[in-house]
mmCIF file of C-alpha atoms in Angstrom:
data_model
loop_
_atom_site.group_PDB
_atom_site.id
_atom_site.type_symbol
_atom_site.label_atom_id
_atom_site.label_comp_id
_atom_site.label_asym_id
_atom_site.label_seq_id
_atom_site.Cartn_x
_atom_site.Cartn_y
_atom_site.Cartn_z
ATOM 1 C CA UNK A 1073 60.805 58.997 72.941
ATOM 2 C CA UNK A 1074 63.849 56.408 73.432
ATOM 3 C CA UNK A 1075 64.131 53.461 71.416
ATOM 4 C CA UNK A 1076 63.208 51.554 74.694
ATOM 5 C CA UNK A 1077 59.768 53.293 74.649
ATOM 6 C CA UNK A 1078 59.159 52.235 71.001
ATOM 7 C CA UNK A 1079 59.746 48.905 71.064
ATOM 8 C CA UNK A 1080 57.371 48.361 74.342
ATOM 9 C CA UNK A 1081 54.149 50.161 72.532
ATOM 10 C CA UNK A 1082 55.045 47.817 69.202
ATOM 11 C CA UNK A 1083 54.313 44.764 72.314
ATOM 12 C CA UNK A 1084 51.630 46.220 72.952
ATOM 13 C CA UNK A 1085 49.916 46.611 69.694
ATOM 14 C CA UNK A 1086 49.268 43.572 67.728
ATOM 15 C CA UNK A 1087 50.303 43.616 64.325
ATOM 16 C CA UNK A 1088 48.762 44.757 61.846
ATOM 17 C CA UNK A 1089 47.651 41.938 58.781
ATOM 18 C CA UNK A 1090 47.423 43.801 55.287
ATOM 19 C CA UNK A 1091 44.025 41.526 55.379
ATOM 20 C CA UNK A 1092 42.759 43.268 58.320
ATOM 21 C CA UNK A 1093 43.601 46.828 57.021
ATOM 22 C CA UNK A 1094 41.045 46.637 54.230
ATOM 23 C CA UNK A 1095 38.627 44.713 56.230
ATOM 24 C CA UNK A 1096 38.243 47.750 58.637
ATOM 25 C CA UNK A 1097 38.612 50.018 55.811
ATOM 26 C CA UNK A 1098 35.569 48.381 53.774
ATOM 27 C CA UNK A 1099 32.407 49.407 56.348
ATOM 28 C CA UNK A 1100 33.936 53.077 56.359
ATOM 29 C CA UNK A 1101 33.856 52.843 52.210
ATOM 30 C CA UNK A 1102 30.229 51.241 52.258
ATOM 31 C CA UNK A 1103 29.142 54.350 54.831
ATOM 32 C CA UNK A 1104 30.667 56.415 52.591
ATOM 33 C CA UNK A 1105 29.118 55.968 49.523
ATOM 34 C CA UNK A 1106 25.801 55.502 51.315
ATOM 35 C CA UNK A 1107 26.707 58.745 52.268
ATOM 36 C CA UNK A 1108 27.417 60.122 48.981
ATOM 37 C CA UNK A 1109 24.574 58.115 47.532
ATOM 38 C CA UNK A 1110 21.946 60.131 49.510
ATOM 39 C CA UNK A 1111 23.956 63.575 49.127
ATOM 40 C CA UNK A 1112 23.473 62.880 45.328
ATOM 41 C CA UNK A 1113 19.525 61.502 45.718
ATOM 42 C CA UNK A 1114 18.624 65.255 47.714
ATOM 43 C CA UNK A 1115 20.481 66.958 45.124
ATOM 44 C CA UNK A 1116 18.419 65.872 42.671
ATOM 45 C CA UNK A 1117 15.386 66.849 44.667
ATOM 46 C CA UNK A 1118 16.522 70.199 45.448
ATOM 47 C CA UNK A 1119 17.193 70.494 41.458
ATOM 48 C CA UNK A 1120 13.543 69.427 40.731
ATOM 49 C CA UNK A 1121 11.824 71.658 43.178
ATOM 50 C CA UNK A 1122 13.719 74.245 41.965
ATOM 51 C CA UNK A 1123 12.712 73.198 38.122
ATOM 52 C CA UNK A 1124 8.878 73.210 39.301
ATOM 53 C CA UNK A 1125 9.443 76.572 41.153
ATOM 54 C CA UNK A 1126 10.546 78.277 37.891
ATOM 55 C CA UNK A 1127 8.311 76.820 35.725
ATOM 56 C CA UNK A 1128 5.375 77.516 38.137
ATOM 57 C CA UNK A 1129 6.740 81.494 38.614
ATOM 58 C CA UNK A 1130 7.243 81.713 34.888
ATOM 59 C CA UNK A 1131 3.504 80.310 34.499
ATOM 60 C CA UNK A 1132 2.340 83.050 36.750
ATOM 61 C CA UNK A 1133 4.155 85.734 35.503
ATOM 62 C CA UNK A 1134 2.672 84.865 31.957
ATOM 63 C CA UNK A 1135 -0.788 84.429 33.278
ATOM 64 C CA UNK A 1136 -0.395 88.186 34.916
ATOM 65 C CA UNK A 1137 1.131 89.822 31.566
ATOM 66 C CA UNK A 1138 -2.268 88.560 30.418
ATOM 67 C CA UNK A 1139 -4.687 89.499 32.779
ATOM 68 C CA UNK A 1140 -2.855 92.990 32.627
ATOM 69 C CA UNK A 1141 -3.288 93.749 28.983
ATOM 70 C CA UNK A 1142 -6.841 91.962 28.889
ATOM 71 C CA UNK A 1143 -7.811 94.505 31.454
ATOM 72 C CA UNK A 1144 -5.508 97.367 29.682
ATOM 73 C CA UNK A 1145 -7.500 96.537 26.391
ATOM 74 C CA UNK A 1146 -10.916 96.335 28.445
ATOM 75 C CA UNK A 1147 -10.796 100.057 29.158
ATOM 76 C CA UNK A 1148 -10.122 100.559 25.987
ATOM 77 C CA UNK A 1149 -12.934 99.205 24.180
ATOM 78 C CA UNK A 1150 -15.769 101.903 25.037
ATOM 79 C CA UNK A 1151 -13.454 104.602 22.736
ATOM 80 C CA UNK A 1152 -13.961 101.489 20.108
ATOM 81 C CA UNK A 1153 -17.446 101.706 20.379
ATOM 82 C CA UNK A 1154 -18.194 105.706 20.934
ATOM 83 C CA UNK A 1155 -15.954 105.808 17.017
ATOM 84 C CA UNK A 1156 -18.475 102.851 15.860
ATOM 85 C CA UNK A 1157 -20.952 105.241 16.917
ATOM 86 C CA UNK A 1158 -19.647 108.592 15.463
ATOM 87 C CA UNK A 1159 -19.069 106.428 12.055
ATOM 88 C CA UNK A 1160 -22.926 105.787 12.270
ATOM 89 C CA UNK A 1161 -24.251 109.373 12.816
ATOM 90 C CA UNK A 1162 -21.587 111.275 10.621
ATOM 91 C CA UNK A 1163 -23.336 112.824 7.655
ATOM 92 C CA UNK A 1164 -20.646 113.372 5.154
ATOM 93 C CA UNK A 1165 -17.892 111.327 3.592
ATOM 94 C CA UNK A 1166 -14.561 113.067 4.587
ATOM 95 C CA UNK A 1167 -15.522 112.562 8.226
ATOM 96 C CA UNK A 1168 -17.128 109.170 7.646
ATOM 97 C CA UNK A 1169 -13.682 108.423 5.828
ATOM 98 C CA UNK A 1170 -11.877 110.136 8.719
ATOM 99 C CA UNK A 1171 -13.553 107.784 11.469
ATOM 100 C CA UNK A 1172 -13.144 104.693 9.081
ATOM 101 C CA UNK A 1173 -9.065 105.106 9.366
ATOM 102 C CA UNK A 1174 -9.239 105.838 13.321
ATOM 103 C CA UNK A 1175 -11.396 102.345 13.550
ATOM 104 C CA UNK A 1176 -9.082 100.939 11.201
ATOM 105 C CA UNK A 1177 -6.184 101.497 12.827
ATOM 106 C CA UNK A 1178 -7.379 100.874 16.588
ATOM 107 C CA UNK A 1179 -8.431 97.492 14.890
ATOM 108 C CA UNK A 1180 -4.973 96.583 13.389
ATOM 109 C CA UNK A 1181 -3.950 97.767 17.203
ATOM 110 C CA UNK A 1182 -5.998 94.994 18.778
ATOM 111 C CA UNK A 1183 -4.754 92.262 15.683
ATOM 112 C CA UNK A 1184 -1.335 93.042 16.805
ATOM 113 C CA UNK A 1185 -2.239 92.491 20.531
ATOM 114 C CA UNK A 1186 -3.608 88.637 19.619
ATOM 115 C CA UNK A 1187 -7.317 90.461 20.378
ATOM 116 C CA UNK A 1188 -10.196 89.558 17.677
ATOM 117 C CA UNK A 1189 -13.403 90.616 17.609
ATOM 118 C CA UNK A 1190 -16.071 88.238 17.937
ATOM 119 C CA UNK A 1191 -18.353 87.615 14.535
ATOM 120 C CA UNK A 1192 -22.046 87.698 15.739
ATOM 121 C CA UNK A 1193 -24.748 88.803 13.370
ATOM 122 C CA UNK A 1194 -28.111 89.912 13.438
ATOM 123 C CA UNK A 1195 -30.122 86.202 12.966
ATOM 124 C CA UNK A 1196 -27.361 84.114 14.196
ATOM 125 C CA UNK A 1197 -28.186 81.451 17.093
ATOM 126 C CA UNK A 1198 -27.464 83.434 20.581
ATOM 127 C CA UNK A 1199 -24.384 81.417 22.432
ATOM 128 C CA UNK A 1200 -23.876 82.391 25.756
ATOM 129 C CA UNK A 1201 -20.663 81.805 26.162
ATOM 130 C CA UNK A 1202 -19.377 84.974 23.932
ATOM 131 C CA UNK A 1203 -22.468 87.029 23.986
ATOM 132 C CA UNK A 1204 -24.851 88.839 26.635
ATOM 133 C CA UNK A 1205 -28.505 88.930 26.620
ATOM 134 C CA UNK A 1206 -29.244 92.000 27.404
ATOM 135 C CA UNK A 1207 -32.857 92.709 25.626
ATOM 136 C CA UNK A 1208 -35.695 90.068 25.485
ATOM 137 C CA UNK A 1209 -37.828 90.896 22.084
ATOM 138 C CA UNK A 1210 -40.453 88.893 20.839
ATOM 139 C CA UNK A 1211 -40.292 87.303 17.729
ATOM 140 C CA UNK A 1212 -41.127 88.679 14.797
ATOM 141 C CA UNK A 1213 -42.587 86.759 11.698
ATOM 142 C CA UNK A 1214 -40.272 84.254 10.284
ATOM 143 C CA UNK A 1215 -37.902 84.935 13.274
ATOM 144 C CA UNK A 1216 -36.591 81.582 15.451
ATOM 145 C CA UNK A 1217 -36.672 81.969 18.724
ATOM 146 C CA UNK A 1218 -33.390 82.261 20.341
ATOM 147 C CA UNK A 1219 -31.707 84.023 17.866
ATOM 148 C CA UNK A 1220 -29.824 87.968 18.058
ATOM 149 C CA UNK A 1221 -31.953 90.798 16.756
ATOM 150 C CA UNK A 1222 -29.175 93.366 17.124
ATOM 151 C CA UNK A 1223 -26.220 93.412 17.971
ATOM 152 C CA UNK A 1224 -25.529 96.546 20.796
ATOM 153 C CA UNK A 1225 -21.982 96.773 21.613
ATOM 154 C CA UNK A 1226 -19.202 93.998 19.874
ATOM 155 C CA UNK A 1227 -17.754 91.684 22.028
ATOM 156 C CA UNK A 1228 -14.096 90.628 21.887
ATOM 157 C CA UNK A 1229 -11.621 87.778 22.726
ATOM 158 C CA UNK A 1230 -7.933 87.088 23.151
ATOM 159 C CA UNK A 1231 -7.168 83.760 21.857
ATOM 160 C CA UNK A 1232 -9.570 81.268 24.110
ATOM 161 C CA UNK A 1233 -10.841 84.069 26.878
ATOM 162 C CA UNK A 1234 -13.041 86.599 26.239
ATOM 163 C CA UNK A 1235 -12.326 89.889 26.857
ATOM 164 C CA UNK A 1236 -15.832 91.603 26.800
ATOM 165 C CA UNK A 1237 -18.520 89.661 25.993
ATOM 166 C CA UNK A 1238 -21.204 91.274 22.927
ATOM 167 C CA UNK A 1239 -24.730 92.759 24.300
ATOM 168 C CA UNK A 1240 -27.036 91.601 22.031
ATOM 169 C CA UNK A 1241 -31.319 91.337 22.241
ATOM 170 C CA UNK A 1242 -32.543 88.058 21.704
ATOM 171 C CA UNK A 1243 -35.913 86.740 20.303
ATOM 172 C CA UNK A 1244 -38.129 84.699 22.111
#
C-alpha cells in the first residue's frame, strides 16, 4: 500500500477515543464471564451426578456382595443341620466329640461371616418375623398359647436380615 492509500482509510475511519475502546470492550467481558459463569455452574453438575453415580454403583455393588454370600451361606445351612442331627443320634463320646468340633468350627465360620444364629427356645413367645410356624400343637397344661414347643431346624441372620428363618411348632 502507498502512503497515499493510508492516509485516505485513516479519513475514513473515525478515531478511535481510549473511552470508547473499553466501552465496546465491556459487553464482550460481561458475555464472557456469563459465559464462564455457566461453564463453571454445569461443571459442578456434571461433578455431582457423577458423585451420586458412584455412590449409588458402590451401594449396589455392596448390596450384591450381600445377597451373594446370604445365598452362598443359605445352601450351606442344611450340612449345619444334618451335623446337629448326627450330634443327636451318635451313641458314643469320641464321635459325639468328633461332631461337636465340626459344628464348632462351621459356627466360628458363620461368626466370621457377620452370620448369628437366632436364640429361640422351647417356651419362648413365637415372633414371626425370625421364626416359621410350621406345626400347630395344642396346648398342653400350663402351656400359653402362642408360644414354640420345639424348635425344628435353627434359623439364622446376618446383621438386620434374616438369612433362614427357624421352623418351629407353636401352641395354640
Amino acid at each position: 500500500m502507498t502512503k497515499k492509500n493510508e492516509e485516505e482509510k485513516q479519513k475514513k475511519q473515525p478515531p478511535v477515543k481510549e473511552e470508547d475502546a473499553t466501552e465496546s470492550d465491556v459487553p464482550e467481558a460481561e458475555k464472557l464471564a456469563a459465559l464462564a459463569e455457566d461453564y463453571k455452574r454445569k461443571w459442578y453438575s456434571v461433578s455431582a451426578e457423577y458423585d451420586n453415580y458412584r455412590k449409588r454403583n458402590a451401594a449396589a455393588v455392596s448390596k450384591a456382595y450381600a445377597d451373594g454370600a446370604a445365598e452362598a451361606i443359605l445352601k450351606l445351612l442344611p450340612v449345619a443341620d444334618n451335623f446337629g442331627y448326627a450330634l443327636d443320634s451318635a451313641s458314643d463320646e469320641k464321635t459325639k466329640a468328633g461332631i461337636d468340633k465340626v459344628i464348632k468350627s462351621f459356627n466360628s465360620i458363620l461368626s466370621s461371616l457377620g452370620v448369628e444364629e437366632i436364640a429361640i427356645e422351647a417356651g419362648s413367645p413365637f415372633d414371626e418375623s425370625v421364626a416359621e410356624a410350621v406345626m400347630n400343637v395344642p396346648c398342653g397344661e400350663g402351656e400359653a398359647p402362642n408360644t414354640v414347643k420345639h424348635v425344628l431346624k435353627k434359623g439364622y441372620r446376618s446383621g438386620d436380615k434374616v438369612i433362614r428363618f427357624a421352623q418351629v411348632t407353636v401352641t395354640v
